[in-house]
Short mmCIF file of the C-alpha atoms (twelve columns), coordinates in Angstrom:
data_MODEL
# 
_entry.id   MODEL 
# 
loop_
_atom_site.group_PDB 
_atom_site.id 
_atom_site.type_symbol 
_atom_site.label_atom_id 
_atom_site.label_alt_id 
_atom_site.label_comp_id 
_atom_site.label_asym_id 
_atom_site.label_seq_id 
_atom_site.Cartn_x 
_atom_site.Cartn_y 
_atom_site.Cartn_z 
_atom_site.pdbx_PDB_model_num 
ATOM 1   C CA . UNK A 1   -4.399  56.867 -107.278 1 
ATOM 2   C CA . UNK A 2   -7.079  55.806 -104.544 1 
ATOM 3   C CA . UNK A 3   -6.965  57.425 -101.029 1 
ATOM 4   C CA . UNK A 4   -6.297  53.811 -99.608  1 
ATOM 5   C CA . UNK A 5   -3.659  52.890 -101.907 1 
ATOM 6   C CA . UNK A 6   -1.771  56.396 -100.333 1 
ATOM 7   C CA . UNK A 7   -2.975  55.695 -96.590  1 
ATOM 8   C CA . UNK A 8   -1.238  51.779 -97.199  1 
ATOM 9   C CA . UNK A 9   1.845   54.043 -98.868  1 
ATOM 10  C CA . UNK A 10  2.109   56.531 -96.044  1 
ATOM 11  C CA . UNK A 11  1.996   53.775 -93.425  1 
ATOM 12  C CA . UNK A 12  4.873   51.353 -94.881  1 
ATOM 13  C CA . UNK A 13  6.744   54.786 -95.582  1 
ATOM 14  C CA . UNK A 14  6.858   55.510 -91.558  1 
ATOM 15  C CA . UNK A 15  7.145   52.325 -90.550  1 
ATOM 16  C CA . UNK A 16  9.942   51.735 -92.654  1 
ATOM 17  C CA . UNK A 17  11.714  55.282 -91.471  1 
ATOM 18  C CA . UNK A 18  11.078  54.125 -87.694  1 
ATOM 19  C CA . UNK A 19  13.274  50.523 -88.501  1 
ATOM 20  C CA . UNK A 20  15.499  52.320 -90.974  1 
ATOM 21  C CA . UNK A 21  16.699  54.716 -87.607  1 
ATOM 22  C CA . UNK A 22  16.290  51.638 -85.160  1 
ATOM 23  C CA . UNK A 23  18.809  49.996 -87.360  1 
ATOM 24  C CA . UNK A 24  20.850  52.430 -88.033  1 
ATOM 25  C CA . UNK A 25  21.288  53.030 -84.599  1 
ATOM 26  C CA . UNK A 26  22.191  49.615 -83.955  1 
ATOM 27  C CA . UNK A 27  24.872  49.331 -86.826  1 
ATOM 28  C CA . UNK A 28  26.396  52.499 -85.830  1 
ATOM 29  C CA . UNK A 29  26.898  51.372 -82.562  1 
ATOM 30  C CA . UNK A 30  28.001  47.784 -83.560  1 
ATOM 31  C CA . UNK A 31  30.809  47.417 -81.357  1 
ATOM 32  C CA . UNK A 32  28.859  48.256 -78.271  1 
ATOM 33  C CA . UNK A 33  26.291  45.604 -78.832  1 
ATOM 34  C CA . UNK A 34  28.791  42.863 -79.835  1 
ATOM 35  C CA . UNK A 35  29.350  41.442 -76.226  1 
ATOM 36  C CA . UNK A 36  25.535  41.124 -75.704  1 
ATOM 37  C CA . UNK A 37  24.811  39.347 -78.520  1 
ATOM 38  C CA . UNK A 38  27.737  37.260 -77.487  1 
ATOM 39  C CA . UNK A 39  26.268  36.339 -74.368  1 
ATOM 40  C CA . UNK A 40  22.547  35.902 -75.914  1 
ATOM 41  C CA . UNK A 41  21.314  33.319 -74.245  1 
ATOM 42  C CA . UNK A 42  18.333  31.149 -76.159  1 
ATOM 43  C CA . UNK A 43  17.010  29.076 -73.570  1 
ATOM 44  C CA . UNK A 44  15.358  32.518 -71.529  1 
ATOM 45  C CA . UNK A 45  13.981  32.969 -74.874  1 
ATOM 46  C CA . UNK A 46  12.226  29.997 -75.690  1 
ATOM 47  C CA . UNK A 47  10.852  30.243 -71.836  1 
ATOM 48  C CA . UNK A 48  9.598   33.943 -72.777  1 
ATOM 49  C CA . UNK A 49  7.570   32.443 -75.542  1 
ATOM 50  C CA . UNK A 50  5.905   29.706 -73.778  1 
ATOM 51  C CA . UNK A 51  5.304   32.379 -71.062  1 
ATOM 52  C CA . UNK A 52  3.081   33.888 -73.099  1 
ATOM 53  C CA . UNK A 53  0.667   31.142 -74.021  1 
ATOM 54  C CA . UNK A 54  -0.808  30.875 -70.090  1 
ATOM 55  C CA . UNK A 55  -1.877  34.761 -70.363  1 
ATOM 56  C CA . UNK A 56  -3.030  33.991 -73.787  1 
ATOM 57  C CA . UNK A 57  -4.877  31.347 -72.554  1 
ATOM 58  C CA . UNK A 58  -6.475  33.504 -69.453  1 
ATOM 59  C CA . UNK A 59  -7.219  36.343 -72.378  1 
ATOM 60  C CA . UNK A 60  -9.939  33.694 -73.783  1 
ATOM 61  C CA . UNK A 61  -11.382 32.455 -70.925  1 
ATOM 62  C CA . UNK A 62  -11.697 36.587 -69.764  1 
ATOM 63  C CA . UNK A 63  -13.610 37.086 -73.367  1 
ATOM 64  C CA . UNK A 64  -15.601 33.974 -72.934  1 
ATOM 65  C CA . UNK A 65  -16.830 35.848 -69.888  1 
ATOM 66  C CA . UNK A 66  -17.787 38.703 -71.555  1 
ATOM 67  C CA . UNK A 67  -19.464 36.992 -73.870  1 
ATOM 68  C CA . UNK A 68  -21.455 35.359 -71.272  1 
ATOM 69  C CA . UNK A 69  -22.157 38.602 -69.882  1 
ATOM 70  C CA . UNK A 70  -24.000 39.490 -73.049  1 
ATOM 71  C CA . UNK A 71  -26.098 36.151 -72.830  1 
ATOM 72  C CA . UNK A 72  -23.621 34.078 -75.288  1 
ATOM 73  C CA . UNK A 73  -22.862 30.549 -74.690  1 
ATOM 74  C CA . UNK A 74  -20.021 29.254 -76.249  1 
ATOM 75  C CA . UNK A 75  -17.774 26.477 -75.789  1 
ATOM 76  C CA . UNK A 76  -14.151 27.074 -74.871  1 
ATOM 77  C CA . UNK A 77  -13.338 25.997 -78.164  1 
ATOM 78  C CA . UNK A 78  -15.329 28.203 -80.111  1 
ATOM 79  C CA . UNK A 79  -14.060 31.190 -77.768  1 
ATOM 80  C CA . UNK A 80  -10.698 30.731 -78.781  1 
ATOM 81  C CA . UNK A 81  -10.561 30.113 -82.994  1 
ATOM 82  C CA . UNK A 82  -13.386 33.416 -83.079  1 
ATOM 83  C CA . UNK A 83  -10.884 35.082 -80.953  1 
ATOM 84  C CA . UNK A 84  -7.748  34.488 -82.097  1 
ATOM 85  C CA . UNK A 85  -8.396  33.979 -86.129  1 
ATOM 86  C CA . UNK A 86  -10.253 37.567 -85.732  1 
ATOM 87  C CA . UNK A 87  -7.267  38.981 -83.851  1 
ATOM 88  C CA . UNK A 88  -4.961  39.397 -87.039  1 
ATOM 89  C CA . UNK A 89  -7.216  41.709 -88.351  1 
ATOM 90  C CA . UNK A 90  -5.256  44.269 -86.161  1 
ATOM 91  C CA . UNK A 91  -2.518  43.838 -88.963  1 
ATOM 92  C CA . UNK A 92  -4.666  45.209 -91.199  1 
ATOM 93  C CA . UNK A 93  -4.600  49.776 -90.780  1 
ATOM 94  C CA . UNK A 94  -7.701  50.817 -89.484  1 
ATOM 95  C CA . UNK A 95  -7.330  48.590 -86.072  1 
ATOM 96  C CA . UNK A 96  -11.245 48.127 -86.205  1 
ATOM 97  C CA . UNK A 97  -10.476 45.351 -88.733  1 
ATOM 98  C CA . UNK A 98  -10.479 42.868 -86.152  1 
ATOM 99  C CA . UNK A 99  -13.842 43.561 -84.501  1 
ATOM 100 C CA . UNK A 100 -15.530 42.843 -87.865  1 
ATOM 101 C CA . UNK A 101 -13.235 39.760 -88.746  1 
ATOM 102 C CA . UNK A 102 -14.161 38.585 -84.825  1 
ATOM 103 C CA . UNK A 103 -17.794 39.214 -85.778  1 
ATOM 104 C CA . UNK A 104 -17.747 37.465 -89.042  1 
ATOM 105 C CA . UNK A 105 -16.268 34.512 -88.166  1 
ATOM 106 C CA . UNK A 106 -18.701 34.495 -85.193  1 
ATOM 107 C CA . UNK A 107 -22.139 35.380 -87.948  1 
ATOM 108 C CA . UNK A 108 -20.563 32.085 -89.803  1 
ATOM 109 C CA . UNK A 109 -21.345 29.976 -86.844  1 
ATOM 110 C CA . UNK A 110 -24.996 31.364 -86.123  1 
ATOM 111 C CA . UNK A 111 -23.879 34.165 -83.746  1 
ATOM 112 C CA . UNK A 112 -24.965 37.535 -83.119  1 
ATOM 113 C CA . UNK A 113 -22.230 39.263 -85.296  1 
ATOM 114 C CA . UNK A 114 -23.560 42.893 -83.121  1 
ATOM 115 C CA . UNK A 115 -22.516 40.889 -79.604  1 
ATOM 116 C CA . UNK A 116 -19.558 39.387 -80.787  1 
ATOM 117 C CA . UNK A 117 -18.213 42.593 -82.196  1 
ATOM 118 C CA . UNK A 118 -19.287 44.124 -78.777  1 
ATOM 119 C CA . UNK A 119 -17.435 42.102 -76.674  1 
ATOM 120 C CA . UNK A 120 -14.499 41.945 -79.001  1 
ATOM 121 C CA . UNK A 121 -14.371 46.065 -79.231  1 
ATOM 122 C CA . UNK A 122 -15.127 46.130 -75.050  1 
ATOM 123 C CA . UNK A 123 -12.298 43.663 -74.302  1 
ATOM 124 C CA . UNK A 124 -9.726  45.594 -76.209  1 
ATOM 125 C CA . UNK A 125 -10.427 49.187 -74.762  1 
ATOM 126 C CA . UNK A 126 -10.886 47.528 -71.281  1 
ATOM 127 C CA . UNK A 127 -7.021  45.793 -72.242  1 
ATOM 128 C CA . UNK A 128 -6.059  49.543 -73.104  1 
ATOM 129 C CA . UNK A 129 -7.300  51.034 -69.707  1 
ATOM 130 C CA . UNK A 130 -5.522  48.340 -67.855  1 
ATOM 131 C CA . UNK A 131 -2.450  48.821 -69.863  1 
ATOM 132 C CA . UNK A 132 -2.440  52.326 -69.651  1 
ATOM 133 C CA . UNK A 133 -2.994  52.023 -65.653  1 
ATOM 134 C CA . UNK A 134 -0.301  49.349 -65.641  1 
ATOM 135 C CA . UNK A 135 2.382   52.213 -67.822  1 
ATOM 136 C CA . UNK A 136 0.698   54.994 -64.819  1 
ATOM 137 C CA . UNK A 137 1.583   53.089 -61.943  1 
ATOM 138 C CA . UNK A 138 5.041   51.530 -62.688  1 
ATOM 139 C CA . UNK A 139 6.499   54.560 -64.671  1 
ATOM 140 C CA . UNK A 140 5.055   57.416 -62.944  1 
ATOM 141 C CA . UNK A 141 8.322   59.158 -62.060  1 
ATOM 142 C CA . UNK A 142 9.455   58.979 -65.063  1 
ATOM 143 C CA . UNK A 143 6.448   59.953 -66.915  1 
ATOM 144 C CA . UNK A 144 6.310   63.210 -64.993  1 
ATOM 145 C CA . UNK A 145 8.825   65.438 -67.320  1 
ATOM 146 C CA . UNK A 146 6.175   65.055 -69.927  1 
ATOM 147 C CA . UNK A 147 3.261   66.263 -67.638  1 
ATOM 148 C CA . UNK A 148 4.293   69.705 -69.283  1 
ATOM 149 C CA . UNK A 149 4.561   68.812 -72.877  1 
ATOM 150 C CA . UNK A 150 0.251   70.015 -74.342  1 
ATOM 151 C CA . UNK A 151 0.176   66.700 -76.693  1 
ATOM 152 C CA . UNK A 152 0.460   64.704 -73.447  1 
ATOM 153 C CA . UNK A 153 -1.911  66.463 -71.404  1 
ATOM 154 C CA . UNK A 154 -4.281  65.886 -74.247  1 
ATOM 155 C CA . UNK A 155 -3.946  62.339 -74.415  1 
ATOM 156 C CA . UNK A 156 -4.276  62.065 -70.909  1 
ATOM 157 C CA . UNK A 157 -7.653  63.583 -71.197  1 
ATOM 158 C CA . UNK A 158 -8.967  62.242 -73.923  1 
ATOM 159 C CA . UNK A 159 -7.856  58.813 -72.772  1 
ATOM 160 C CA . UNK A 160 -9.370  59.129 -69.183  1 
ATOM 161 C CA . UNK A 161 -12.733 60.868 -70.617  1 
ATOM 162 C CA . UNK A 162 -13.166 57.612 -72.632  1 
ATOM 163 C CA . UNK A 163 -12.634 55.370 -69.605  1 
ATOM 164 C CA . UNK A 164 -15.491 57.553 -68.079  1 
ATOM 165 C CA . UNK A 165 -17.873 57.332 -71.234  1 
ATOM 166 C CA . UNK A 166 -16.934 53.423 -71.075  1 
ATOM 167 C CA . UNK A 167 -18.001 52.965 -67.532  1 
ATOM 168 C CA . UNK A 168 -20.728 55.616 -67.261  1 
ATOM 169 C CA . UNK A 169 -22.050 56.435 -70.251  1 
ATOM 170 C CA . UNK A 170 -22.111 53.498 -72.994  1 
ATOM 171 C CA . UNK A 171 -24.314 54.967 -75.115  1 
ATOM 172 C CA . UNK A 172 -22.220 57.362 -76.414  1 
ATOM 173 C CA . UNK A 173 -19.403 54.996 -77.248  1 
ATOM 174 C CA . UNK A 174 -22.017 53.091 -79.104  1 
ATOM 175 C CA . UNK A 175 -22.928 55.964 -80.943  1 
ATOM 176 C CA . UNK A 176 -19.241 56.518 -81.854  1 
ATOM 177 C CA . UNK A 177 -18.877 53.055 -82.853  1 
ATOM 178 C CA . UNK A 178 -22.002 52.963 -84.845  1 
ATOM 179 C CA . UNK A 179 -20.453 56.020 -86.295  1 
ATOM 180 C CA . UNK A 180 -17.355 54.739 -87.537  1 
ATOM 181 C CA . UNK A 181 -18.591 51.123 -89.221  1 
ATOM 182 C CA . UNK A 182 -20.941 53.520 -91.439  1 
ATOM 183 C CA . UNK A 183 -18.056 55.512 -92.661  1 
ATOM 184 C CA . UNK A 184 -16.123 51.752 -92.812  1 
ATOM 185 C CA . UNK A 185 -19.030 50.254 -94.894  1 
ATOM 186 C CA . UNK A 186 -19.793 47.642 -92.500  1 
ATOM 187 C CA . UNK A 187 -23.627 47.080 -90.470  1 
ATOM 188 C CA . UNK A 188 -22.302 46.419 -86.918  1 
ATOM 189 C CA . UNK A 189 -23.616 48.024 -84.390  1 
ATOM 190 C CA . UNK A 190 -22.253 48.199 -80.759  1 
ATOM 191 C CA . UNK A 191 -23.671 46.947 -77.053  1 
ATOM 192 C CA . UNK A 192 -22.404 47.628 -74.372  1 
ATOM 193 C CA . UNK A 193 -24.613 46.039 -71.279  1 
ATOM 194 C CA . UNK A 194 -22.175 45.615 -68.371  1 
ATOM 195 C CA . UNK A 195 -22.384 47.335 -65.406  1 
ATOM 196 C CA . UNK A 196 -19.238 49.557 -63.834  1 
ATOM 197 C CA . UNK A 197 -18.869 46.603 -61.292  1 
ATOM 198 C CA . UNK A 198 -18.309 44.279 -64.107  1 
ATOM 199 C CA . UNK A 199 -16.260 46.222 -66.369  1 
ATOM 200 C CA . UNK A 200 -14.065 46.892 -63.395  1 
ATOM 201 C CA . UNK A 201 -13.703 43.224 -62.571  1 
ATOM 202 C CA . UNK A 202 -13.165 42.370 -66.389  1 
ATOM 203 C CA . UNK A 203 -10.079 45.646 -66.130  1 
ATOM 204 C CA . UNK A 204 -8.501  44.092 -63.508  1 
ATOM 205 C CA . UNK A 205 -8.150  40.215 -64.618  1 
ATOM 206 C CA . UNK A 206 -6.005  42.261 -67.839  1 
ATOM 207 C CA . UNK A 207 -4.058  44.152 -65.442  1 
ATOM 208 C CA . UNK A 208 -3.186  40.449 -64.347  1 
ATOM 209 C CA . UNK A 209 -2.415  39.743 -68.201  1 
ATOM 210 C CA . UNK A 210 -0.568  42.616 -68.615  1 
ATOM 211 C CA . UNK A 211 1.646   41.444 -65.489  1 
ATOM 212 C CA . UNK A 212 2.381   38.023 -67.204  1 
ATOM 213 C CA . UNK A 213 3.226   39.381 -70.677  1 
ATOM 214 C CA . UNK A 214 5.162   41.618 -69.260  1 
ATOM 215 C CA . UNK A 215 7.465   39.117 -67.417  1 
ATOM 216 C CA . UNK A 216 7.954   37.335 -70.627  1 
ATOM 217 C CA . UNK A 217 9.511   40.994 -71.812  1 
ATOM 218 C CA . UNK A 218 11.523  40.772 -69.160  1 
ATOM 219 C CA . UNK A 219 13.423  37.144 -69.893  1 
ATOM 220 C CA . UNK A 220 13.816  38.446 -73.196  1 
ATOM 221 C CA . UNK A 221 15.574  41.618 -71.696  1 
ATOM 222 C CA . UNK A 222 17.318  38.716 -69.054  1 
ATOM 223 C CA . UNK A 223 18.470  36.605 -72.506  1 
ATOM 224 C CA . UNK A 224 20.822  39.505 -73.192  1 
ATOM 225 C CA . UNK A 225 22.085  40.880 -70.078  1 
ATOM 226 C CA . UNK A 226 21.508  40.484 -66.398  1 
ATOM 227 C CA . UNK A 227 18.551  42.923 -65.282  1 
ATOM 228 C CA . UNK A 228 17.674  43.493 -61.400  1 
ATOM 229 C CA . UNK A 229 14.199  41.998 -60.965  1 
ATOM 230 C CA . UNK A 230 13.721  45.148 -58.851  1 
ATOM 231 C CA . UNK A 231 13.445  46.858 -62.663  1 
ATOM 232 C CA . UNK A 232 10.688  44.408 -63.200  1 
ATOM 233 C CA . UNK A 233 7.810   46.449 -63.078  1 
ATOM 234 C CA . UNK A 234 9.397   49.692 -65.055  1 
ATOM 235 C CA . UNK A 235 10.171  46.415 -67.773  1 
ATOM 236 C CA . UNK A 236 6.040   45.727 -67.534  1 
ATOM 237 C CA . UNK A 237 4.867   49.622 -67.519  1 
ATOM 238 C CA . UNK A 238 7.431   49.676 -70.368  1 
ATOM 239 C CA . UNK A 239 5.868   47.082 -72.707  1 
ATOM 240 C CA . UNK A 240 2.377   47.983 -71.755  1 
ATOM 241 C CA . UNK A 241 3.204   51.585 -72.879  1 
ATOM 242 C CA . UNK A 242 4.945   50.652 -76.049  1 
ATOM 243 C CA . UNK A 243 1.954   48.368 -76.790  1 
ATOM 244 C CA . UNK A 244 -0.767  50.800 -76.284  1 
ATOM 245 C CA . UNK A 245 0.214   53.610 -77.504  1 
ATOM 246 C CA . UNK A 246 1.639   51.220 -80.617  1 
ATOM 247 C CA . UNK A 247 -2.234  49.924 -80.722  1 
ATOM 248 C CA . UNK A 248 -3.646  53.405 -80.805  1 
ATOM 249 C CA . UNK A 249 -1.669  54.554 -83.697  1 
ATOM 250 C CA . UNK A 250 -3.659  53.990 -86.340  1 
ATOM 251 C CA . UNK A 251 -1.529  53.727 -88.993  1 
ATOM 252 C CA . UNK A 252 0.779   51.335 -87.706  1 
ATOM 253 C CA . UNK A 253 -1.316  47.796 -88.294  1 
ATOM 254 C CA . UNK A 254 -0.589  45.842 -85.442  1 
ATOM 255 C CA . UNK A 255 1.821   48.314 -84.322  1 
ATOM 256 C CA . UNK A 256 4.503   48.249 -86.042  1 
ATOM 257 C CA . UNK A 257 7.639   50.480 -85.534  1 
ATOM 258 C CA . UNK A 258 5.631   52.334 -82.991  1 
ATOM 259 C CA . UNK A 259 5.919   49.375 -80.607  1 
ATOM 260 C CA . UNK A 260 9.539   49.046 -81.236  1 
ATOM 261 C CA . UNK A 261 10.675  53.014 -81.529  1 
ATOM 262 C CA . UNK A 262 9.044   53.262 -78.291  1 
ATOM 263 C CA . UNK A 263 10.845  50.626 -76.486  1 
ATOM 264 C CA . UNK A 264 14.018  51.979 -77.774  1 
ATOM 265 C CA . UNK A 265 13.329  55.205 -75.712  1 
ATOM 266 C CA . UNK A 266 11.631  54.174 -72.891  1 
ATOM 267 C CA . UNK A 267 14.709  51.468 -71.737  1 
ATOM 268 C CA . UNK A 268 17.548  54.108 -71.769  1 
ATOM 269 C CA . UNK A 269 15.210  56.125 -69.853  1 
ATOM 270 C CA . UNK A 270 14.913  53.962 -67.506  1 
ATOM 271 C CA . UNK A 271 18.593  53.146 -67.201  1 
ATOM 272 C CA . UNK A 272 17.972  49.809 -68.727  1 
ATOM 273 C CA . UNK A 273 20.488  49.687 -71.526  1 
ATOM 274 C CA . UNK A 274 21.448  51.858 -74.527  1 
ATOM 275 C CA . UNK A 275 19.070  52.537 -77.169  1 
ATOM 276 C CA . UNK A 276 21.568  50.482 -79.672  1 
ATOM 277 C CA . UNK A 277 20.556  47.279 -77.678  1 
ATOM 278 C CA . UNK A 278 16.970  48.783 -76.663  1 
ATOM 279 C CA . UNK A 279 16.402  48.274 -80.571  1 
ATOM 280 C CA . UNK A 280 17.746  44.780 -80.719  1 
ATOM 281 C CA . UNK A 281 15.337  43.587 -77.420  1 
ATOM 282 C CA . UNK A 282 12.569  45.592 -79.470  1 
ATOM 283 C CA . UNK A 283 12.818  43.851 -82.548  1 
ATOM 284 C CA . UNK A 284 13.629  40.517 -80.847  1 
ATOM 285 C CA . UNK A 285 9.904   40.792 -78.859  1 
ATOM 286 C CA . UNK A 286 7.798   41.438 -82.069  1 
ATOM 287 C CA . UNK A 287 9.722   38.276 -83.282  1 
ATOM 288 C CA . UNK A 288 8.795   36.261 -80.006  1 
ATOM 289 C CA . UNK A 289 5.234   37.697 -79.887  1 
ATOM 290 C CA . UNK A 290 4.175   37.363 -83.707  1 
ATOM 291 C CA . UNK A 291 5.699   33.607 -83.542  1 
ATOM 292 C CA . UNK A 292 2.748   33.504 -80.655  1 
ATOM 293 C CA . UNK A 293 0.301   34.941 -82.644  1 
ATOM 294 C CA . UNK A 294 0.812   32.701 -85.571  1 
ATOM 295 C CA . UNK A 295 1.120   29.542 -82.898  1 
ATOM 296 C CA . UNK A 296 -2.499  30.581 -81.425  1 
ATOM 297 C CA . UNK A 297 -3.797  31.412 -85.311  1 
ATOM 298 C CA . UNK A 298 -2.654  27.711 -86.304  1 
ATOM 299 C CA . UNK A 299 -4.363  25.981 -83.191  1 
ATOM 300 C CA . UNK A 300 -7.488  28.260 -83.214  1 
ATOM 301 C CA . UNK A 301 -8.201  26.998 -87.069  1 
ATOM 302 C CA . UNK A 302 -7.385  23.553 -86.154  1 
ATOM 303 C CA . UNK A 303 -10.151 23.907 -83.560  1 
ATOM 304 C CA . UNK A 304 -12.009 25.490 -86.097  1 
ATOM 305 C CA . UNK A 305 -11.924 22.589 -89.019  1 
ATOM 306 C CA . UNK A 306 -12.414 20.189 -86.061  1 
ATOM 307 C CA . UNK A 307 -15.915 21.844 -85.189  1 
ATOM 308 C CA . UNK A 308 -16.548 21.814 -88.850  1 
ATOM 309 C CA . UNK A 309 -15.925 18.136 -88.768  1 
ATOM 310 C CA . UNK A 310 -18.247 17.651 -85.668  1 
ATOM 311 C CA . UNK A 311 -21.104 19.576 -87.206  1 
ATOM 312 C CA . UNK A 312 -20.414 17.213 -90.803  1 
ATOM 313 C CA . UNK A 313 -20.896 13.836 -88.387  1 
ATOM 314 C CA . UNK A 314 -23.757 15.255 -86.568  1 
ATOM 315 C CA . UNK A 315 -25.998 16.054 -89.929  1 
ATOM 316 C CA . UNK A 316 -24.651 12.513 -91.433  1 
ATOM 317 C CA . UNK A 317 -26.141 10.725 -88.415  1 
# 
């Protein structure tokens, strides 16, 4: 039995425990849920959805940037079918997957596979940092009976002495990401050539995406029951949190139960709603969200064969 074959086994086995106890939850506490569910209302959800292309849409035109940054021009176009084809590599464990499929699509049209796996592995950690920064400032209260618990503390550190290395000293994240495509097999190797002026400005137009994604999590919240739009940003810091820390787990690809298990804690928390409906909303967002994905995946290949089509009429003439 290969050591992937278990690593695959071990991740569908917690995955399926984490939606095993979200749905137990949820059919043990039927009865509770049944007037919410009465009251769904679809319309907030089909505006969540379309909510969520405009940030997706900013999310391009931010990694367009970046790749400008590192001296590659490409069309809008091309930005978004590298981008967004590459991004459902995250469903694959390992995370990293993406960055390569990002950088091979990008090698296939003549790119610099190293700079497009750059800017694709900078973007994401700078969407972390702002994420994480997003979950410090609108759940800080809340986050503080944890301050005590040692796992937490450690994260903490570890997560704000790579924001450091990111911003001061590049060279050793490129060493660790050199490090970790040898052990993966694959060639890339990893530039980073921004300064701390631009990396900031590049963290803050995510904090901006973050803001917009999470308002979409809120309408789907709002498509349930009626939520104070004073709970706004705990509904933002909430998401974030859940999709960060659901990123960072390795073995969830794309993550997977972690996203949702978290969001069924962090809304009772908060005073939201119970953790019966908490799973419901969670499961009802990774619908919404992989529905986007797919949406973006189908457009960015139809730009794709259409640049295929451009380049076939250019050689004919």
């Amino acid at each position: 039995m290969s050591k992937r074959f278990i690593k695959l086994f071990g991740s569908a086995l917690v995955i399926a425990l984490i939606f095993f106890l979200i749905g137990n939850n949820i059919a043990r506490n039927a009865e509770q849920v049944k007037p919410y569910i009465k009251n769904f209302n679809p319309y907030l959800i089909i505006i969540s959805f379309i909510l969520l292309f405009p940030p997706m849409i900013i999310q391009t035109y931010l990694w367009k940037s970046i790749l400008n940054a590192m001296n590659v021009e490409l069309s809008f176009r091309e930005t978004f079918s590298i981008y967004y084809i590459g991004n459902l590599g995250k469903y694959i464990p390992g995370k990293i997957w993406q960055f390569f499929m990002m950088a091979y699509i990008a090698k296939e049209k003549g790119l610099s596979a190293t700079r497009a796996f750059s800017a694709s592995f900078v973007g994401q950690m700078l969407s972390v940092a702002a994420g994480m920064l997003m979950a410090f400032i609108t759940l800080g209260a809340s986050l503080t009976k944890y301050l005590t618990n040692p796992l937490f503390f450690v994260f903490i550190l570890l997560f704000l002495s790579f924001i450091f290395l990111l911003f001061f000293k590049p060279r050793i994240i490129e060493f660790i990401g050199f490090f970790f495509a040898a052990i993966l097999g694959r060639s890339q190797s990893l530039r980073i050539e921004f300064s701390p002026g631009k990396l900031l400005k590049f963290t803050l137009i995510y904090f901006i995406i973050w803001i917009l994604v999470g308002l979409s999590f809120y309408l789907i919240c709002l498509s349930f029951f009626y939520v104070n739009i004073k709970k706004l940003p705990f509904l933002v810091g909430s998401f974030s949190l859940s999709v960060v820390i659901g990123f960072l787990s390795v073995f969830a690809p794309g993550g997977i139960g972690v996203r949702e298990g978290l969001i069924t804690v962090i809304l009772p928390a908060g005073n939201i709603t119970n953790s019966s409906l908490a799973g419901i909303i969670a499961i009802v967002a990774r619908i919404i969200f992989t529905c986007n994905e797919i949406a973006l995946f189908i457009l960015a290949w139809a730009f794709r064969l259409k640049g295929v089509k451009d380049v076939k009429k250019e050689i004919e003439r």
